[in-house]
Amino acid sequence: MSEAGANARRLGVVTRYKEHVGAFSPAFWEVKDVSGAWVAQPLGAIPMVSCFGDNRLGKAHPEWIQIDQAGTPATRASRYFDWTAICPSQPAVRQLARDWVRRALEASGGSDLRLDDVTYARQGYCYCPACVAGMAASGLDWSAYRQQTLTSFVEEVRQIVPGSLYLTLYPDPYPGHLEDRFGLNVDLLKSLVDAFITPIYDLTYSTTYWVEDIAHGFVDRLAGSPWMIELYGLDVPESAVGRALDVAAFYADRVLIAYERDLDKLKRLEARLQGG
Ligand SMILES: [Zn+2]
């Protein structure tokens, strides 16, 4: 993906508002989110599918929830997680996730797609029966097995998605962390996806040095692979998100603002990006 010229100064969005689609590029739409809800996207939006985060499925199928070695489920109620993590080693879960991808592409009328929550919950997850059996059969150690499980899932999705494939990465660029904490082997995944996207969220961005540290870490970590930063926008003071945008745009190929509803604010932020 080339980000040359004026196009590189476009602002992207993650949005729930139809009027934003077409006004910003790219415009991602959460067609299936971590609650388990399905919200059909308007034409022109790139669907985002939360694959292994799903509160509703976790309730219906507790046997699909990721667990640690002590059996603690990866849910909001039992740990500090923000949603329920279901397990990518479960064949039924993988099948559902691929079905969501197909459904999203059919509904969008487009060819691009973003994978969200393709991840293990944290280090220590998952030791469900499917993971334990899968790891034993693979002959791999625990970390390698998890990386293989997620890489093969992205390979399966790559076969389904004809256009650009985007993948969300947790904002932890420390060497080895994406691999060992989350099961994401960036070096293998970079040949499968067209761009990575890293959410770096805050409700105030009252300081930005940490945005810069994370962003600079990813520049080193991804070594030239196309990459976007996603900032949180809703109800964040415009001057603060603007400063974070300045930092993010220095390091990333593209910056997205997520969940902001105010179209005029987004347009002013895009003008700021373009030096206006
Ligand atoms: Zn598992």
PDB file of C-alpha atoms and ligand atoms in Angstrom:
ATOM      1  CA  MET A   1       0.000   0.000   0.000  1.00  0.00           C
ATOM      2  CA  SER A   2       1.528   3.273  -1.066  1.00  0.00           C
ATOM      3  CA  GLU A   3       0.781   6.287   1.055  1.00  0.00           C
ATOM      4  CA  ALA A   4       2.505   8.779  -1.188  1.00  0.00           C
ATOM      5  CA  GLY A   5       1.487  12.341  -1.874  1.00  0.00           C
ATOM      6  CA  ALA A   6      -1.568  14.127  -0.621  1.00  0.00           C
ATOM      7  CA  ASN A   7      -3.300  10.858   0.131  1.00  0.00           C
ATOM      8  CA  ALA A   8      -0.935  10.317   3.052  1.00  0.00           C
ATOM      9  CA  ARG A   9      -2.382  13.407   4.684  1.00  0.00           C
ATOM     10  CA  ARG A  10      -5.930  12.137   4.619  1.00  0.00           C
ATOM     11  CA  LEU A  11      -7.525  11.438   7.979  1.00  0.00           C
ATOM     12  CA  GLY A  12      -9.142   8.054   8.492  1.00  0.00           C
ATOM     13  CA  VAL A  13     -11.938   7.185  10.913  1.00  0.00           C
ATOM     14  CA  VAL A  14     -13.566   4.381  12.799  1.00  0.00           C
ATOM     15  CA  THR A  15     -17.133   5.517  12.789  1.00  0.00           C
ATOM     16  CA  ARG A  16     -20.744   4.701  13.584  1.00  0.00           C
ATOM     17  CA  TYR A  17     -22.075   7.558  11.445  1.00  0.00           C
ATOM     18  CA  LYS A  18     -23.034   7.150   7.808  1.00  0.00           C
ATOM     19  CA  GLU A  19     -22.236  10.763   6.969  1.00  0.00           C
ATOM     20  CA  HIS A  20     -18.587  10.161   7.873  1.00  0.00           C
ATOM     21  CA  VAL A  21     -18.228   7.417   5.278  1.00  0.00           C
ATOM     22  CA  GLY A  22     -16.936   8.976   2.077  1.00  0.00           C
ATOM     23  CA  ALA A  23     -15.762  12.081   3.907  1.00  0.00           C
ATOM     24  CA  PHE A  24     -12.671  10.327   5.315  1.00  0.00           C
ATOM     25  CA  SER A  25     -10.332   7.671   4.041  1.00  0.00           C
ATOM     26  CA  PRO A  26     -10.298   4.951   5.099  1.00  0.00           C
ATOM     27  CA  ALA A  27     -13.592   4.742   6.996  1.00  0.00           C
ATOM     28  CA  PHE A  28     -13.844   1.630   9.133  1.00  0.00           C
ATOM     29  CA  TRP A  29     -17.173   0.400  10.471  1.00  0.00           C
ATOM     30  CA  GLU A  30     -17.559  -2.099  13.301  1.00  0.00           C
ATOM     31  CA  VAL A  31     -19.934  -4.495  11.655  1.00  0.00           C
ATOM     32  CA  LYS A  32     -19.428  -7.029  14.435  1.00  0.00           C
ATOM     33  CA  ASP A  33     -18.106  -5.797  17.774  1.00  0.00           C
ATOM     34  CA  VAL A  34     -17.018  -7.313  21.092  1.00  0.00           C
ATOM     35  CA  SER A  35     -20.564  -7.228  22.459  1.00  0.00           C
ATOM     36  CA  GLY A  36     -21.519  -9.696  19.734  1.00  0.00           C
ATOM     37  CA  ALA A  37     -23.842  -7.194  18.034  1.00  0.00           C
ATOM     38  CA  TRP A  38     -24.051  -7.003  14.238  1.00  0.00           C
ATOM     39  CA  VAL A  39     -24.516  -3.546  12.718  1.00  0.00           C
ATOM     40  CA  ALA A  40     -24.649  -3.517   8.921  1.00  0.00           C
ATOM     41  CA  GLN A  41     -22.251  -1.011   7.388  1.00  0.00           C
ATOM     42  CA  PRO A  42     -23.117   1.557   4.737  1.00  0.00           C
ATOM     43  CA  LEU A  43     -21.640   1.215   1.270  1.00  0.00           C
ATOM     44  CA  GLY A  44     -18.101   2.522   1.076  1.00  0.00           C
ATOM     45  CA  ALA A  45     -17.155   1.636   4.649  1.00  0.00           C
ATOM     46  CA  ILE A  46     -14.577  -1.048   5.347  1.00  0.00           C
ATOM     47  CA  PRO A  47     -16.051  -3.631   7.697  1.00  0.00           C
ATOM     48  CA  MET A  48     -14.286  -4.417  10.968  1.00  0.00           C
ATOM     49  CA  VAL A  49     -14.903  -7.822  12.488  1.00  0.00           C
ATOM     50  CA  SER A  50     -14.087  -8.602  16.116  1.00  0.00           C
ATOM     51  CA  CYS A  51     -13.080 -12.240  15.819  1.00  0.00           C
ATOM     52  CA  PHE A  52     -12.097 -13.489  19.261  1.00  0.00           C
ATOM     53  CA  GLY A  53     -13.833 -10.958  21.472  1.00  0.00           C
ATOM     54  CA  ASP A  54     -17.528 -11.671  21.990  1.00  0.00           C
ATOM     55  CA  ASN A  55     -19.510 -11.192  25.221  1.00  0.00           C
ATOM     56  CA  ARG A  56     -22.682 -12.712  23.814  1.00  0.00           C
ATOM     57  CA  LEU A  57     -21.020 -15.902  22.581  1.00  0.00           C
ATOM     58  CA  GLY A  58     -19.120 -16.205  25.841  1.00  0.00           C
ATOM     59  CA  LYS A  59     -22.439 -16.283  27.695  1.00  0.00           C
ATOM     60  CA  ALA A  60     -23.979 -18.801  25.318  1.00  0.00           C
ATOM     61  CA  HIS A  61     -20.852 -20.981  25.150  1.00  0.00           C
ATOM     62  CA  PRO A  62     -18.760 -20.642  28.316  1.00  0.00           C
ATOM     63  CA  GLU A  63     -16.710 -23.614  27.072  1.00  0.00           C
ATOM     64  CA  TRP A  64     -15.370 -21.358  24.307  1.00  0.00           C
ATOM     65  CA  ILE A  65     -13.989 -18.708  26.702  1.00  0.00           C
ATOM     66  CA  GLN A  66     -10.198 -18.507  27.000  1.00  0.00           C
ATOM     67  CA  ILE A  67      -8.923 -19.660  30.404  1.00  0.00           C
ATOM     68  CA  ASP A  68      -5.566 -19.484  32.153  1.00  0.00           C
ATOM     69  CA  GLN A  69      -3.780 -22.409  33.760  1.00  0.00           C
ATOM     70  CA  ALA A  70      -5.814 -21.997  36.946  1.00  0.00           C
ATOM     71  CA  GLY A  71      -9.038 -22.047  34.928  1.00  0.00           C
ATOM     72  CA  THR A  72      -9.745 -18.305  35.333  1.00  0.00           C
ATOM     73  CA  PRO A  73     -11.886 -17.212  32.388  1.00  0.00           C
ATOM     74  CA  ALA A  74     -10.890 -14.175  30.295  1.00  0.00           C
ATOM     75  CA  THR A  75     -13.969 -12.127  31.116  1.00  0.00           C
ATOM     76  CA  ARG A  76     -14.662  -8.699  32.503  1.00  0.00           C
ATOM     77  CA  ALA A  77     -16.079 -10.225  35.672  1.00  0.00           C
ATOM     78  CA  SER A  78     -13.052 -12.312  36.606  1.00  0.00           C
ATOM     79  CA  ARG A  79     -10.111 -10.249  35.341  1.00  0.00           C
ATOM     80  CA  TYR A  80      -9.322  -6.702  34.243  1.00  0.00           C
ATOM     81  CA  PHE A  81     -10.350  -7.474  30.676  1.00  0.00           C
ATOM     82  CA  ASP A  82     -12.782  -5.154  28.921  1.00  0.00           C
ATOM     83  CA  TRP A  83     -14.668  -7.968  27.202  1.00  0.00           C
ATOM     84  CA  THR A  84     -14.893 -11.746  26.939  1.00  0.00           C
ATOM     85  CA  ALA A  85     -12.141 -13.438  24.919  1.00  0.00           C
ATOM     86  CA  ILE A  86     -13.152 -16.595  23.093  1.00  0.00           C
ATOM     87  CA  CYS A  87     -10.602 -19.089  21.929  1.00  0.00           C
ATOM     88  CA  PRO A  88      -9.110 -19.242  18.426  1.00  0.00           C
ATOM     89  CA  SER A  89      -8.132 -22.880  18.982  1.00  0.00           C
ATOM     90  CA  GLN A  90     -11.809 -23.905  19.075  1.00  0.00           C
ATOM     91  CA  PRO A  91     -12.780 -25.094  15.570  1.00  0.00           C
ATOM     92  CA  ALA A  92     -16.361 -23.839  15.993  1.00  0.00           C
ATOM     93  CA  VAL A  93     -15.116 -20.366  16.956  1.00  0.00           C
ATOM     94  CA  ARG A  94     -12.808 -20.189  13.928  1.00  0.00           C
ATOM     95  CA  GLN A  95     -15.628 -21.312  11.659  1.00  0.00           C
ATOM     96  CA  LEU A  96     -17.893 -18.588  13.050  1.00  0.00           C
ATOM     97  CA  ALA A  97     -15.186 -15.953  12.621  1.00  0.00           C
ATOM     98  CA  ARG A  98     -14.670 -16.925   8.966  1.00  0.00           C
ATOM     99  CA  ASP A  99     -18.445 -16.825   8.455  1.00  0.00           C
ATOM    100  CA  TRP A 100     -18.534 -13.281   9.900  1.00  0.00           C
ATOM    101  CA  VAL A 101     -15.796 -12.237   7.481  1.00  0.00           C
ATOM    102  CA  ARG A 102     -17.720 -13.653   4.496  1.00  0.00           C
ATOM    103  CA  ARG A 103     -20.961 -12.064   5.656  1.00  0.00           C
ATOM    104  CA  ALA A 104     -19.296  -8.680   6.174  1.00  0.00           C
ATOM    105  CA  LEU A 105     -17.740  -8.748   2.698  1.00  0.00           C
ATOM    106  CA  GLU A 106     -21.015  -9.720   1.042  1.00  0.00           C
ATOM    107  CA  ALA A 107     -22.880  -6.966   2.851  1.00  0.00           C
ATOM    108  CA  SER A 108     -20.262  -4.309   2.197  1.00  0.00           C
ATOM    109  CA  GLY A 109     -20.158  -4.784  -1.553  1.00  0.00           C
ATOM    110  CA  GLY A 110     -16.447  -4.077  -1.228  1.00  0.00           C
ATOM    111  CA  SER A 111     -13.334  -6.200  -1.098  1.00  0.00           C
ATOM    112  CA  ASP A 112     -11.456  -4.822   1.931  1.00  0.00           C
ATOM    113  CA  LEU A 113     -11.742  -5.960   5.532  1.00  0.00           C
ATOM    114  CA  ARG A 114     -10.222  -5.291   8.946  1.00  0.00           C
ATOM    115  CA  LEU A 115      -9.644  -8.058  11.468  1.00  0.00           C
ATOM    116  CA  ASP A 116     -10.056  -6.954  15.066  1.00  0.00           C
ATOM    117  CA  ASP A 117      -9.369  -8.913  18.253  1.00  0.00           C
ATOM    118  CA  VAL A 118      -7.396 -11.622  16.527  1.00  0.00           C
ATOM    119  CA  THR A 119      -5.500 -12.341  19.709  1.00  0.00           C
ATOM    120  CA  TYR A 120      -5.098 -14.310  22.870  1.00  0.00           C
ATOM    121  CA  ALA A 121      -6.326 -12.352  25.856  1.00  0.00           C
ATOM    122  CA  ARG A 122      -2.896 -11.871  27.497  1.00  0.00           C
ATOM    123  CA  GLN A 123       0.115 -13.864  28.565  1.00  0.00           C
ATOM    124  CA  GLY A 124      -1.136 -16.975  30.369  1.00  0.00           C
ATOM    125  CA  TYR A 125      -4.077 -17.516  28.018  1.00  0.00           C
ATOM    126  CA  CYS A 126      -5.251 -19.971  26.801  1.00  0.00           C
ATOM    127  CA  TYR A 127      -5.230 -23.378  28.457  1.00  0.00           C
ATOM    128  CA  CYS A 128      -8.668 -24.568  27.391  1.00  0.00           C
ATOM    129  CA  PRO A 129      -8.953 -28.250  26.364  1.00  0.00           C
ATOM    130  CA  ALA A 130      -8.707 -27.303  22.665  1.00  0.00           C
ATOM    131  CA  CYS A 131      -5.437 -25.428  23.264  1.00  0.00           C
ATOM    132  CA  VAL A 132      -3.929 -28.152  25.444  1.00  0.00           C
ATOM    133  CA  ALA A 133      -4.821 -30.860  22.907  1.00  0.00           C
ATOM    134  CA  GLY A 134      -3.771 -28.718  19.947  1.00  0.00           C
ATOM    135  CA  MET A 135      -0.434 -27.886  21.495  1.00  0.00           C
ATOM    136  CA  ALA A 136       0.278 -31.540  22.302  1.00  0.00           C
ATOM    137  CA  ALA A 137      -0.578 -32.593  18.745  1.00  0.00           C
ATOM    138  CA  SER A 138       1.540 -29.803  17.229  1.00  0.00           C
ATOM    139  CA  GLY A 139       4.737 -30.711  19.044  1.00  0.00           C
ATOM    140  CA  LEU A 140       5.343 -26.977  19.483  1.00  0.00           C
ATOM    141  CA  ASP A 141       5.951 -25.129  22.697  1.00  0.00           C
ATOM    142  CA  TRP A 142       3.170 -23.033  24.115  1.00  0.00           C
ATOM    143  CA  SER A 143       4.222 -19.690  22.603  1.00  0.00           C
ATOM    144  CA  ALA A 144       4.932 -21.164  19.159  1.00  0.00           C
ATOM    145  CA  TYR A 145       1.626 -23.031  19.185  1.00  0.00           C
ATOM    146  CA  ARG A 146      -0.311 -19.853  19.938  1.00  0.00           C
ATOM    147  CA  GLN A 147       1.525 -17.961  17.180  1.00  0.00           C
ATOM    148  CA  GLN A 148       0.855 -20.742  14.700  1.00  0.00           C
ATOM    149  CA  THR A 149      -2.839 -20.840  15.654  1.00  0.00           C
ATOM    150  CA  LEU A 150      -3.332 -17.131  14.949  1.00  0.00           C
ATOM    151  CA  THR A 151      -1.097 -17.008  11.877  1.00  0.00           C
ATOM    152  CA  SER A 152      -3.033 -19.872  10.297  1.00  0.00           C
ATOM    153  CA  PHE A 153      -6.301 -18.102  11.055  1.00  0.00           C
ATOM    154  CA  VAL A 154      -5.108 -14.965   9.266  1.00  0.00           C
ATOM    155  CA  GLU A 155      -3.961 -17.169   6.363  1.00  0.00           C
ATOM    156  CA  GLU A 156      -7.481 -18.619   6.155  1.00  0.00           C
ATOM    157  CA  VAL A 157      -9.008 -15.141   6.109  1.00  0.00           C
ATOM    158  CA  ARG A 158      -6.463 -13.969   3.516  1.00  0.00           C
ATOM    159  CA  GLN A 159      -7.950 -16.613   1.176  1.00  0.00           C
ATOM    160  CA  ILE A 160     -11.400 -15.068   1.637  1.00  0.00           C
ATOM    161  CA  VAL A 161     -10.555 -11.348   1.384  1.00  0.00           C
ATOM    162  CA  PRO A 162      -9.813 -10.266  -2.195  1.00  0.00           C
ATOM    163  CA  GLY A 163      -8.859  -6.680  -1.396  1.00  0.00           C
ATOM    164  CA  SER A 164      -6.846  -5.032   1.357  1.00  0.00           C
ATOM    165  CA  LEU A 165      -6.669  -6.873   4.659  1.00  0.00           C
ATOM    166  CA  TYR A 166      -6.045  -4.861   7.830  1.00  0.00           C
ATOM    167  CA  LEU A 167      -5.129  -6.273  11.232  1.00  0.00           C
ATOM    168  CA  THR A 168      -5.341  -4.591  14.631  1.00  0.00           C
ATOM    169  CA  LEU A 169      -2.291  -4.892  16.902  1.00  0.00           C
ATOM    170  CA  TYR A 170      -2.329  -4.291  20.641  1.00  0.00           C
ATOM    171  CA  PRO A 171      -0.182  -1.210  21.439  1.00  0.00           C
ATOM    172  CA  ASP A 172       2.804  -3.084  22.846  1.00  0.00           C
ATOM    173  CA  PRO A 173       5.855  -2.772  20.586  1.00  0.00           C
ATOM    174  CA  TYR A 174       8.393  -4.246  23.031  1.00  0.00           C
ATOM    175  CA  PRO A 175      10.373  -6.989  21.260  1.00  0.00           C
ATOM    176  CA  GLY A 176       8.682 -10.340  21.774  1.00  0.00           C
ATOM    177  CA  HIS A 177       5.589  -8.991  23.503  1.00  0.00           C
ATOM    178  CA  LEU A 178       3.142  -9.273  20.622  1.00  0.00           C
ATOM    179  CA  GLU A 179       4.364 -12.828  20.121  1.00  0.00           C
ATOM    180  CA  ASP A 180       4.471 -14.021  23.721  1.00  0.00           C
ATOM    181  CA  ARG A 181       1.629 -12.030  25.251  1.00  0.00           C
ATOM    182  CA  PHE A 182      -0.843 -12.109  22.400  1.00  0.00           C
ATOM    183  CA  GLY A 183       0.247 -14.890  20.032  1.00  0.00           C
ATOM    184  CA  LEU A 184       0.869 -12.495  17.136  1.00  0.00           C
ATOM    185  CA  ASN A 185       3.987 -13.214  15.091  1.00  0.00           C
ATOM    186  CA  VAL A 186       4.402  -9.895  13.329  1.00  0.00           C
ATOM    187  CA  ASP A 187       7.194 -11.136  11.075  1.00  0.00           C
ATOM    188  CA  LEU A 188       4.928 -13.849   9.644  1.00  0.00           C
ATOM    189  CA  LEU A 189       1.789 -11.710   9.597  1.00  0.00           C
ATOM    190  CA  LYS A 190       3.337  -8.840   7.649  1.00  0.00           C
ATOM    191  CA  SER A 191       3.307 -10.943   4.477  1.00  0.00           C
ATOM    192  CA  LEU A 192      -0.414 -11.689   4.946  1.00  0.00           C
ATOM    193  CA  VAL A 193      -1.854  -8.259   5.706  1.00  0.00           C
ATOM    194  CA  ASP A 194      -1.764  -4.983   3.806  1.00  0.00           C
ATOM    195  CA  ALA A 195      -1.478  -2.794   6.884  1.00  0.00           C
ATOM    196  CA  PHE A 196      -1.399  -3.078  10.656  1.00  0.00           C
ATOM    197  CA  ILE A 197      -3.462  -0.744  12.833  1.00  0.00           C
ATOM    198  CA  THR A 198      -2.560   0.123  16.427  1.00  0.00           C
ATOM    199  CA  PRO A 199      -5.132   1.795  18.677  1.00  0.00           C
ATOM    200  CA  ILE A 200      -3.421   4.181  21.118  1.00  0.00           C
ATOM    201  CA  TYR A 201      -6.356   5.343  23.201  1.00  0.00           C
ATOM    202  CA  ASP A 202      -6.763   7.931  25.912  1.00  0.00           C
ATOM    203  CA  LEU A 203      -9.683  10.052  27.069  1.00  0.00           C
ATOM    204  CA  THR A 204      -7.659  13.253  27.466  1.00  0.00           C
ATOM    205  CA  TYR A 205      -4.193  12.977  25.811  1.00  0.00           C
ATOM    206  CA  SER A 206      -3.061  15.487  28.424  1.00  0.00           C
ATOM    207  CA  THR A 207       0.484  14.306  27.712  1.00  0.00           C
ATOM    208  CA  THR A 208       1.777  12.776  24.477  1.00  0.00           C
ATOM    209  CA  TYR A 209       5.283  11.489  25.269  1.00  0.00           C
ATOM    210  CA  TRP A 210       3.897   7.955  25.716  1.00  0.00           C
ATOM    211  CA  VAL A 211       2.094   8.159  22.363  1.00  0.00           C
ATOM    212  CA  GLU A 212       5.468   9.011  20.862  1.00  0.00           C
ATOM    213  CA  ASP A 213       7.236   6.193  22.712  1.00  0.00           C
ATOM    214  CA  ILE A 214       4.734   3.598  21.525  1.00  0.00           C
ATOM    215  CA  ALA A 215       4.694   4.998  17.990  1.00  0.00           C
ATOM    216  CA  HIS A 216       8.478   5.073  17.737  1.00  0.00           C
ATOM    217  CA  GLY A 217       8.593   1.531  19.095  1.00  0.00           C
ATOM    218  CA  PHE A 218       6.302   0.354  16.326  1.00  0.00           C
ATOM    219  CA  VAL A 219       8.386   2.080  13.662  1.00  0.00           C
ATOM    220  CA  ASP A 220      11.309  -0.047  14.864  1.00  0.00           C
ATOM    221  CA  ARG A 221       9.188  -3.154  15.338  1.00  0.00           C
ATOM    222  CA  LEU A 222       7.454  -3.120  11.948  1.00  0.00           C
ATOM    223  CA  ALA A 223      10.521  -2.024   9.967  1.00  0.00           C
ATOM    224  CA  GLY A 224       8.692  -0.380   7.099  1.00  0.00           C
ATOM    225  CA  SER A 225       5.481  -2.432   6.952  1.00  0.00           C
ATOM    226  CA  PRO A 226       2.454  -0.195   6.309  1.00  0.00           C
ATOM    227  CA  TRP A 227       0.968   0.857   9.593  1.00  0.00           C
ATOM    228  CA  MET A 228      -1.704   3.170  10.992  1.00  0.00           C
ATOM    229  CA  ILE A 229      -2.287   4.657  14.438  1.00  0.00           C
ATOM    230  CA  GLU A 230      -5.858   4.881  15.706  1.00  0.00           C
ATOM    231  CA  LEU A 231      -6.555   7.626  18.271  1.00  0.00           C
ATOM    232  CA  TYR A 232      -9.663   7.911  20.407  1.00  0.00           C
ATOM    233  CA  GLY A 233     -11.775  10.935  19.576  1.00  0.00           C
ATOM    234  CA  LEU A 234     -15.171  10.926  21.246  1.00  0.00           C
ATOM    235  CA  ASP A 235     -15.429  13.790  23.764  1.00  0.00           C
ATOM    236  CA  VAL A 236     -11.641  14.254  23.810  1.00  0.00           C
ATOM    237  CA  PRO A 237     -10.866  18.000  23.767  1.00  0.00           C
ATOM    238  CA  GLU A 238      -9.992  18.967  20.199  1.00  0.00           C
ATOM    239  CA  SER A 239      -6.718  20.659  21.118  1.00  0.00           C
ATOM    240  CA  ALA A 240      -5.576  17.533  22.978  1.00  0.00           C
ATOM    241  CA  VAL A 241      -6.464  15.058  20.256  1.00  0.00           C
ATOM    242  CA  GLY A 242      -4.877  17.482  17.803  1.00  0.00           C
ATOM    243  CA  ARG A 243      -1.561  17.312  19.665  1.00  0.00           C
ATOM    244  CA  ALA A 244      -1.749  13.514  19.735  1.00  0.00           C
ATOM    245  CA  LEU A 245      -2.536  13.601  16.019  1.00  0.00           C
ATOM    246  CA  ASP A 246       0.577  15.684  15.342  1.00  0.00           C
ATOM    247  CA  VAL A 247       2.722  13.083  17.113  1.00  0.00           C
ATOM    248  CA  ALA A 248       1.005  10.076  15.541  1.00  0.00           C
ATOM    249  CA  ALA A 249       1.192  11.514  12.023  1.00  0.00           C
ATOM    250  CA  PHE A 250       4.932  11.965  12.381  1.00  0.00           C
ATOM    251  CA  TYR A 251       5.419   8.225  12.838  1.00  0.00           C
ATOM    252  CA  ALA A 252       2.526   6.380  11.162  1.00  0.00           C
ATOM    253  CA  ASP A 253       1.585   6.064   7.488  1.00  0.00           C
ATOM    254  CA  ARG A 254      -1.969   7.092   8.352  1.00  0.00           C
ATOM    255  CA  VAL A 255      -3.901   8.229  11.426  1.00  0.00           C
ATOM    256  CA  LEU A 256      -7.462   7.261  12.256  1.00  0.00           C
ATOM    257  CA  ILE A 257      -9.761   8.952  14.768  1.00  0.00           C
ATOM    258  CA  ALA A 258     -12.168   6.540  16.409  1.00  0.00           C
ATOM    259  CA  TYR A 259     -15.783   7.062  17.498  1.00  0.00           C
ATOM    260  CA  GLU A 260     -15.892  10.872  17.183  1.00  0.00           C
ATOM    261  CA  ARG A 261     -19.378  11.949  16.170  1.00  0.00           C
ATOM    262  CA  ASP A 262     -18.689  15.615  15.374  1.00  0.00           C
ATOM    263  CA  LEU A 263     -18.107  15.829  11.617  1.00  0.00           C
ATOM    264  CA  ASP A 264     -16.845  19.423  11.763  1.00  0.00           C
ATOM    265  CA  LYS A 265     -14.291  18.537  14.442  1.00  0.00           C
ATOM    266  CA  LEU A 266     -13.020  15.691  12.273  1.00  0.00           C
ATOM    267  CA  LYS A 267     -12.758  18.004   9.272  1.00  0.00           C
ATOM    268  CA  ARG A 268     -10.786  20.538  11.313  1.00  0.00           C
ATOM    269  CA  LEU A 269      -8.471  17.767  12.487  1.00  0.00           C
ATOM    270  CA  GLU A 270      -7.942  16.692   8.894  1.00  0.00           C
ATOM    271  CA  ALA A 271      -7.132  20.294   7.960  1.00  0.00           C
ATOM    272  CA  ARG A 272      -4.618  20.373  10.835  1.00  0.00           C
ATOM    273  CA  LEU A 273      -3.046  17.207   9.434  1.00  0.00           C
ATOM    274  CA  GLN A 274      -2.753  18.869   6.052  1.00  0.00           C
ATOM    275  CA  GLY A 275      -1.175  21.937   7.565  1.00  0.00           C
ATOM    276  CA  GLY A 276      -4.318  24.039   7.250  1.00  0.00           C
TER     277      GLY A 276
HETATM  278 ZN    ZN B   1      -8.003 -22.155  24.186  1.00  0.00          ZN
END
